[in-house]
Every structure is written in structure tokens, then in C-alpha cells.
PDB file of C-alpha atoms in Angstrom:
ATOM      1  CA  UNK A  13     144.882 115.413 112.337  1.00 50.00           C
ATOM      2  CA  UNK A  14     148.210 117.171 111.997  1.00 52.00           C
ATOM      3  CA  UNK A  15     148.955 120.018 110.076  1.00 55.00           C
ATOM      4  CA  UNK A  16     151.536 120.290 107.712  1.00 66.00           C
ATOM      5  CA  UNK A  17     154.629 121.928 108.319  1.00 73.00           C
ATOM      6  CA  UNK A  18     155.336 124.319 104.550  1.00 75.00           C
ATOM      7  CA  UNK A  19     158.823 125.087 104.230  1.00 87.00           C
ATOM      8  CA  UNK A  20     157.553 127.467 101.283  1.00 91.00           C
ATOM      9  CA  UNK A  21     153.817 128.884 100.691  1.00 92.00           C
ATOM     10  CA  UNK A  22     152.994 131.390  97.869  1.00 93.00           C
ATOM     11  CA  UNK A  23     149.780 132.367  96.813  1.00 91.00           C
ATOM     12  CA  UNK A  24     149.916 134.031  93.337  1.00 90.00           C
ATOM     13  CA  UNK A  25     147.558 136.539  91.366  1.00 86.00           C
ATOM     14  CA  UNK A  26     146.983 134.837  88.084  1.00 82.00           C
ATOM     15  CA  UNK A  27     145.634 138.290  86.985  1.00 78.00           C
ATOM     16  CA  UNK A  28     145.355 141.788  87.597  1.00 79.00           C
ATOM     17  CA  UNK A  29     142.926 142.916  90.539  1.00 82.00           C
ATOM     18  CA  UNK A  30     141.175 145.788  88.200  1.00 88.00           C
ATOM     19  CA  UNK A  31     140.969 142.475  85.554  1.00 85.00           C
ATOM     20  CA  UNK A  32     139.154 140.251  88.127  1.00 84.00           C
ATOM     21  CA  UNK A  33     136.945 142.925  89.122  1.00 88.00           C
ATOM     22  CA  UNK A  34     135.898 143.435  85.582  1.00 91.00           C
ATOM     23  CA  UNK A  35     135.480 139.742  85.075  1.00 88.00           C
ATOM     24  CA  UNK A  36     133.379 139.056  87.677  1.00 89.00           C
ATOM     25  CA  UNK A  37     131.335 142.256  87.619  1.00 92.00           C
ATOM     26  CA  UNK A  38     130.483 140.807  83.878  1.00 93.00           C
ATOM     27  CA  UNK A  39     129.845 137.486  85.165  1.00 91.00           C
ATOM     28  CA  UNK A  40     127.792 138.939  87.951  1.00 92.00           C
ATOM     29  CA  UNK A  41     125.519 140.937  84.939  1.00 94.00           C
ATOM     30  CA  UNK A  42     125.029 137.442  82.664  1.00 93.00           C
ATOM     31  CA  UNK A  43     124.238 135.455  86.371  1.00 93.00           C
ATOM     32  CA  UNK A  44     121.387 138.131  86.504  1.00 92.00           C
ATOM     33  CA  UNK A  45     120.296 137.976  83.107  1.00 90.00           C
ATOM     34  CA  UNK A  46     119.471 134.211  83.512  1.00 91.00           C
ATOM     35  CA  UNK A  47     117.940 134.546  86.233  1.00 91.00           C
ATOM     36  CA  UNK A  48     115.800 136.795  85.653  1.00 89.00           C
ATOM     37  CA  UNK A  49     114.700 135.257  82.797  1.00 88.00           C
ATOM     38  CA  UNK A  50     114.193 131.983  85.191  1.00 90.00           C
ATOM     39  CA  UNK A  51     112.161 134.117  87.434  1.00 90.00           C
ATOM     40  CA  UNK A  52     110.143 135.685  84.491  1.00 86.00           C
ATOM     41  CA  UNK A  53     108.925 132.454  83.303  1.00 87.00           C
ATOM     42  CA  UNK A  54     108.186 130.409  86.402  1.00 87.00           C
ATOM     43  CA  UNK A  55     107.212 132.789  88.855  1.00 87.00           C
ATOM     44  CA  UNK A  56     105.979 136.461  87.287  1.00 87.00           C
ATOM     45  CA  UNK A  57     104.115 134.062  84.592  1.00 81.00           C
ATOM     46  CA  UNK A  58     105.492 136.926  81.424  1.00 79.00           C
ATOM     47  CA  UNK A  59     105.032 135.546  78.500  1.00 73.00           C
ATOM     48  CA  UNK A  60     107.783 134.234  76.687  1.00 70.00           C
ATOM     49  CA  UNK A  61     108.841 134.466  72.950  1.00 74.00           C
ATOM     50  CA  UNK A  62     109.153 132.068  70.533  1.00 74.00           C
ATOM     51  CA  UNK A  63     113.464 132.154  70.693  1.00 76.00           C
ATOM     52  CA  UNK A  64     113.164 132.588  74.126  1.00 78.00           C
ATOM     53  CA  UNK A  65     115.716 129.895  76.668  1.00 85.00           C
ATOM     54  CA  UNK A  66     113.274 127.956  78.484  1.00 87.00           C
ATOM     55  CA  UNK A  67     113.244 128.202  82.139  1.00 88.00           C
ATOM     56  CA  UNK A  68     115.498 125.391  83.094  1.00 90.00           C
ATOM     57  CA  UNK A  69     118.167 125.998  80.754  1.00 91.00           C
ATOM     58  CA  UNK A  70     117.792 129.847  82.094  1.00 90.00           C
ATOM     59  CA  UNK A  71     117.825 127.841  85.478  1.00 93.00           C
ATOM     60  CA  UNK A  72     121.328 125.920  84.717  1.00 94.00           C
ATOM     61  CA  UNK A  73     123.226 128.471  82.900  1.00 93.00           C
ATOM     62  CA  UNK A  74     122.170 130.584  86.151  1.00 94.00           C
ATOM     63  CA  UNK A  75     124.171 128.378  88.141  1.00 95.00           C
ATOM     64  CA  UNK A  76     127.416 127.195  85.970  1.00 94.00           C
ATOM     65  CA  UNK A  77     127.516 131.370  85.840  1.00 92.00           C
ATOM     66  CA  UNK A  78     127.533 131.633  89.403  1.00 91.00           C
ATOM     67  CA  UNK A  79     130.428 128.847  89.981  1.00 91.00           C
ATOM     68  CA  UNK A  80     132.377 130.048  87.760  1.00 87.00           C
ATOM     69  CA  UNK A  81     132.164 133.473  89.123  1.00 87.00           C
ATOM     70  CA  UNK A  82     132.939 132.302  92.234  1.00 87.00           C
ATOM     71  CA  UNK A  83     136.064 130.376  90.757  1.00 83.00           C
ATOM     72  CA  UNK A  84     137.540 133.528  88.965  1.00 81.00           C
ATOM     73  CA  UNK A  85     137.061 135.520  91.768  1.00 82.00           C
ATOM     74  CA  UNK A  86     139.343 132.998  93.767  1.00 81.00           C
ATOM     75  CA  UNK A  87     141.778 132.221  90.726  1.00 85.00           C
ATOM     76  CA  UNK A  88     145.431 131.780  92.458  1.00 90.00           C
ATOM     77  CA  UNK A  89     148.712 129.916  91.884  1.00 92.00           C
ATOM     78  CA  UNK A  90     149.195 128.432  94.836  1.00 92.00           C
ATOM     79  CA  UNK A  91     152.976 126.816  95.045  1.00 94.00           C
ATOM     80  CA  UNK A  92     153.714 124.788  98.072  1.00 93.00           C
ATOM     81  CA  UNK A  93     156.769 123.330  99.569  1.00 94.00           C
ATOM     82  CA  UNK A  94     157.056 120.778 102.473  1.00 91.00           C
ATOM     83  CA  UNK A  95     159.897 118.699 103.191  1.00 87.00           C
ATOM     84  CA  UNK A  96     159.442 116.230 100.526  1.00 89.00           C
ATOM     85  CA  UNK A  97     156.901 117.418  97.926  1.00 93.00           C
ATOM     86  CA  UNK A  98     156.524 120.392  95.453  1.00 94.00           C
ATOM     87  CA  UNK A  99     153.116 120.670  95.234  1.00 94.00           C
ATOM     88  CA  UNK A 100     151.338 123.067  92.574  1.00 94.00           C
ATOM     89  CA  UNK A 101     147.751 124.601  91.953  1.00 91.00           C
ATOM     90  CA  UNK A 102     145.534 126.400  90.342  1.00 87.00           C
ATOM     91  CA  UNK A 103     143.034 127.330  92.966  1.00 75.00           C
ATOM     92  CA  UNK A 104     141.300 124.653  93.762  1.00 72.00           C
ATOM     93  CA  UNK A 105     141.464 122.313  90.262  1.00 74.00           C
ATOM     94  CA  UNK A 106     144.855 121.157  89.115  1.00 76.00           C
ATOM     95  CA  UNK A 107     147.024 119.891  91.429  1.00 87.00           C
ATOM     96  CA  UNK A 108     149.697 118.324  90.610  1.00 92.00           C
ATOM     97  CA  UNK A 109     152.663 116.978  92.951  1.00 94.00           C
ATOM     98  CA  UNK A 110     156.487 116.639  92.347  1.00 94.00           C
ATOM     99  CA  UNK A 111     158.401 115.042  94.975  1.00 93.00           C
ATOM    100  CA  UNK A 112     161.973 116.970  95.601  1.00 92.00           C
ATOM    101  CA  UNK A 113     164.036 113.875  95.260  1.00 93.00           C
ATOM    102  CA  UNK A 114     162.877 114.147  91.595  1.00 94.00           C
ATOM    103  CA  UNK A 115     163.770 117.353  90.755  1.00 93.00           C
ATOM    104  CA  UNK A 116     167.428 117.400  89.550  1.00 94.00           C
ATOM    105  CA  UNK A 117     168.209 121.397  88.946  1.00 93.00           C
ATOM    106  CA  UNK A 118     166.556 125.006  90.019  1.00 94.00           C
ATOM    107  CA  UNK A 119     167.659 127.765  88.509  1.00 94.00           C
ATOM    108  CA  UNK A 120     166.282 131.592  87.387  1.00 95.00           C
ATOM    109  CA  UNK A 121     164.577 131.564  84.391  1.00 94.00           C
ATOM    110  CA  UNK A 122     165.752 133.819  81.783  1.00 91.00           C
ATOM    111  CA  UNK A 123     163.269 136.306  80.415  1.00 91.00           C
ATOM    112  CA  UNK A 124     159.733 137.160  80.703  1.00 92.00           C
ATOM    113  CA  UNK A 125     156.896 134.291  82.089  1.00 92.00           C
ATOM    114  CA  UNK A 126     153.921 135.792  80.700  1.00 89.00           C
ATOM    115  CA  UNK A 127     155.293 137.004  77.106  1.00 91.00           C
ATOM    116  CA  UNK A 128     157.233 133.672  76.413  1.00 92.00           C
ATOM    117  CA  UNK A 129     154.277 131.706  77.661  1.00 93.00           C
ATOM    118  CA  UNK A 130     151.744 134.114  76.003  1.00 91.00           C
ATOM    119  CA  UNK A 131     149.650 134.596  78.783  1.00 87.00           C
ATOM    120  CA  UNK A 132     149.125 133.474  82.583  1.00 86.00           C
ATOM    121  CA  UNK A 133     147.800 130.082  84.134  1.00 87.00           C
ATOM    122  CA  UNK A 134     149.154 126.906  83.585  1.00 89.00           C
ATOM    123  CA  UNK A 135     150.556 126.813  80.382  1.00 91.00           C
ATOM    124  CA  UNK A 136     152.359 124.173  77.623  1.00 90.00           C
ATOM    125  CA  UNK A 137     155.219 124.941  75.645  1.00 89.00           C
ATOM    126  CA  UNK A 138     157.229 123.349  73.425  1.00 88.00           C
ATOM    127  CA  UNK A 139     160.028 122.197  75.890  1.00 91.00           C
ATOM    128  CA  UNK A 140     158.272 123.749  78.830  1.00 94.00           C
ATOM    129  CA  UNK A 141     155.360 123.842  81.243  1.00 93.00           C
ATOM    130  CA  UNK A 142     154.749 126.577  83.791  1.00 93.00           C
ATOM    131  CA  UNK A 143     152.734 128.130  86.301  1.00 93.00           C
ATOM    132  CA  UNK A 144     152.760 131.555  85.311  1.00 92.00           C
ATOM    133  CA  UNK A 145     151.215 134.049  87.649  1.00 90.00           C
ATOM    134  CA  UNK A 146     151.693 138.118  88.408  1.00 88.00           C
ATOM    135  CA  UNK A 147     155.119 137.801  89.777  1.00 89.00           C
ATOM    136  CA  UNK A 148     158.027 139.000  87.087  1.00 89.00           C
ATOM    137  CA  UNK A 149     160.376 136.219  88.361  1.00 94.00           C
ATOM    138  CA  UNK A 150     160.472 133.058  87.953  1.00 95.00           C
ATOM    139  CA  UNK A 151     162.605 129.419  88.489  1.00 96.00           C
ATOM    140  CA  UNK A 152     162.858 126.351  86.154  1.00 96.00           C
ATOM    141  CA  UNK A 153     162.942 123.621  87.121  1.00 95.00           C
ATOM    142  CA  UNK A 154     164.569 119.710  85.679  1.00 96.00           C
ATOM    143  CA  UNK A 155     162.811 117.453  86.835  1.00 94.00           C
ATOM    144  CA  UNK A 156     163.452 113.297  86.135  1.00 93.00           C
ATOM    145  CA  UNK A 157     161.155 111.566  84.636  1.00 90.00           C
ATOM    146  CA  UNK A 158     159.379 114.780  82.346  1.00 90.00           C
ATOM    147  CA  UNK A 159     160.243 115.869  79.168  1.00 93.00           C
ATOM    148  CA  UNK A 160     159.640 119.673  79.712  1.00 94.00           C
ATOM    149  CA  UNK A 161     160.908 121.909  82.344  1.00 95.00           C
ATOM    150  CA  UNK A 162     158.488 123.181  84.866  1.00 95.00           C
ATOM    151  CA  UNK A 163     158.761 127.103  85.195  1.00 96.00           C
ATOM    152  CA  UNK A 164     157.582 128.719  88.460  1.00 96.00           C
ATOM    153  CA  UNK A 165     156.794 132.281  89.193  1.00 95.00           C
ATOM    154  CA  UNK A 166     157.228 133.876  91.939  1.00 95.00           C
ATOM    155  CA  UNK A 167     157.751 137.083  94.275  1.00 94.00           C
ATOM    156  CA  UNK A 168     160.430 135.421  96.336  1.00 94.00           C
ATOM    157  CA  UNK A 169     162.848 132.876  94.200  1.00 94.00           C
ATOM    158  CA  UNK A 170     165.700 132.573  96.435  1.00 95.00           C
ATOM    159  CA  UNK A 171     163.254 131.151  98.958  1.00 94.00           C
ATOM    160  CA  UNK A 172     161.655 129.105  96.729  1.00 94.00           C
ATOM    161  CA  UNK A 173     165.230 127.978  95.029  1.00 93.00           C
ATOM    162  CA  UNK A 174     166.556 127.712  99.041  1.00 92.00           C
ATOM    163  CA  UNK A 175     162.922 124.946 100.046  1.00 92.00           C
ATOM    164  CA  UNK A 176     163.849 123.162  96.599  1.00 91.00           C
ATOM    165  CA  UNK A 177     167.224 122.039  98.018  1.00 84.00           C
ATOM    166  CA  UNK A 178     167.258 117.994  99.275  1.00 70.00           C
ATOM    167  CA  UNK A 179     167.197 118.064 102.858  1.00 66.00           C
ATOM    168  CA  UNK A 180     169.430 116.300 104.932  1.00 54.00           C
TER     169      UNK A 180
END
């Protein structure tokens, strides 16, 4: 299987490192929580209380905890550019794809990503969508076809701007 060629690859925070960290450490705490409680009840015999989770929901919340730890701890906008497709992610879960010969105009966006969008992700606005990750700049997009722009951040947006361009 060939690999593909990127003519642009960014992988972007979607949140402070010392944020993560927190996240996950707290995430880490509730995953041991439930399962001690699992353990408690099925294998140390303790008795339990009358409010007390019963051992398979202890057992299940144990685990969603533990994938979505692991998802947080990976959380990145990844923005991808080959020769004919934009292609756009959020780690691992919503991708979406945007072939160039769709996108009619790039240029800087005006202002700040995070405040205007109120926050980092993906994120809807009124006459906008966008990708907004750590980096301070960003590019819109027009696209044919969509009703809102698509806004972009990114550490590098003259190389981003300069893969956008129609080849050929």
C-alpha cells in the first residue's frame, strides 16, 4: 500500500499541556474510584450500602472513564493537505474532507479564533465553522457548496494558504 504524499501536515493542541494534565490526572482519580468500587464488591466481598453503584455499572463507568481518558490525552487538530483534498480532524473522530477544487478563497482571518468562537474544538457559528486549536492564527476559508466559512488555525498560514492553491 502506498503512502500518501502531504503537501501540508499540522498537528494542533486543542488545549493547554498544564490543562490536559489536569484533565486526565482527574479522569485518572474517577477511573480509580470505579474501580475500586468494582473490585470491592466482586472480589474483597465488602459489603455494600444500600445507594451503593452495583458492580457492573462500577464495572462500565470504569471503562467509558478509561477511553475517554485516553481520548483527551490524545485530543489534536490534525489538518492535512495532499494534492487534492483538505482533510480535517479531531483526533481520531470527526473527519471531515474538502476537496481543493471546492474551495474558492483562503485568506487570514481577522481577529481572535478562540474568543470569537468562545472556546477551542470544532465549533459552529453563525456564518462560520472552525477548527480552532492553540495556534493564534488562523485562515478562512469559501468553500462552494457550504453556507459557512471554514476557519483554520494554525502555526504556519502561509504554508497552509501556499498547499490550498489548485495545482497545476
Amino acid at each position: 500500500m502506498a503512502t500518501k504524499h502531504y503537501t501540508f501536515q499540522e498537528n494542533q493542541a486543542m488545549m493547554p499541556t498544564k490543562i490536559i494534565v489536569v484533565i486526565v490526572t482527574l479522569l485518572v482519580l474517577l477511573m480509580g474510584l470505579f474501580g475500586y468500587m468494582y473490585i470491592a464488591q466482586e472480589f474483597l466481598g465488602k459489603p455494600v450500602g444500600e445507594n451503593a453503584l452495583p458492580a457492573p455499572w462500577a464495572l462500565a463507568i470504569f471503562i467509558v472513564t478509561g477511553l475517554l481518558t485516553f481520548y483527551v490525552s490524545r485530543l489534536k487538530i490534525i489538518t492535512r493537505v495532499t494534492d487534492d483534498v483538505l482533510t480535517m480532524s479531531l483526533g481520531v473522530i470527526g473527519k471531515r474532507k474538502f476537496p481543493l477544487e471546492t474551495i474558492e478563497a483562503v485568506k487570514d482571518y481577522e481577529g481572535n479564533p478562540a474568543a470569537d468562537f468562545l472556546g477551542y474544538g470544532y465549533r459552529i457559528a453563525i456564518k462560520q465553522t472552525g477548527y480552532i486549536g492553540r495556534a493564534e492564527q488562523a485562515v478562512t476559508l469559501k468553500i462552494n457548496g457550504q453556507k459557512r466559512e471554514l476557519v483554520i488555525t494554525t502555526e504556519k498560514p502561509e504554508e497552509l494558504k501556499q498547499a490550498l492553491q489548485p495545482k497545476g
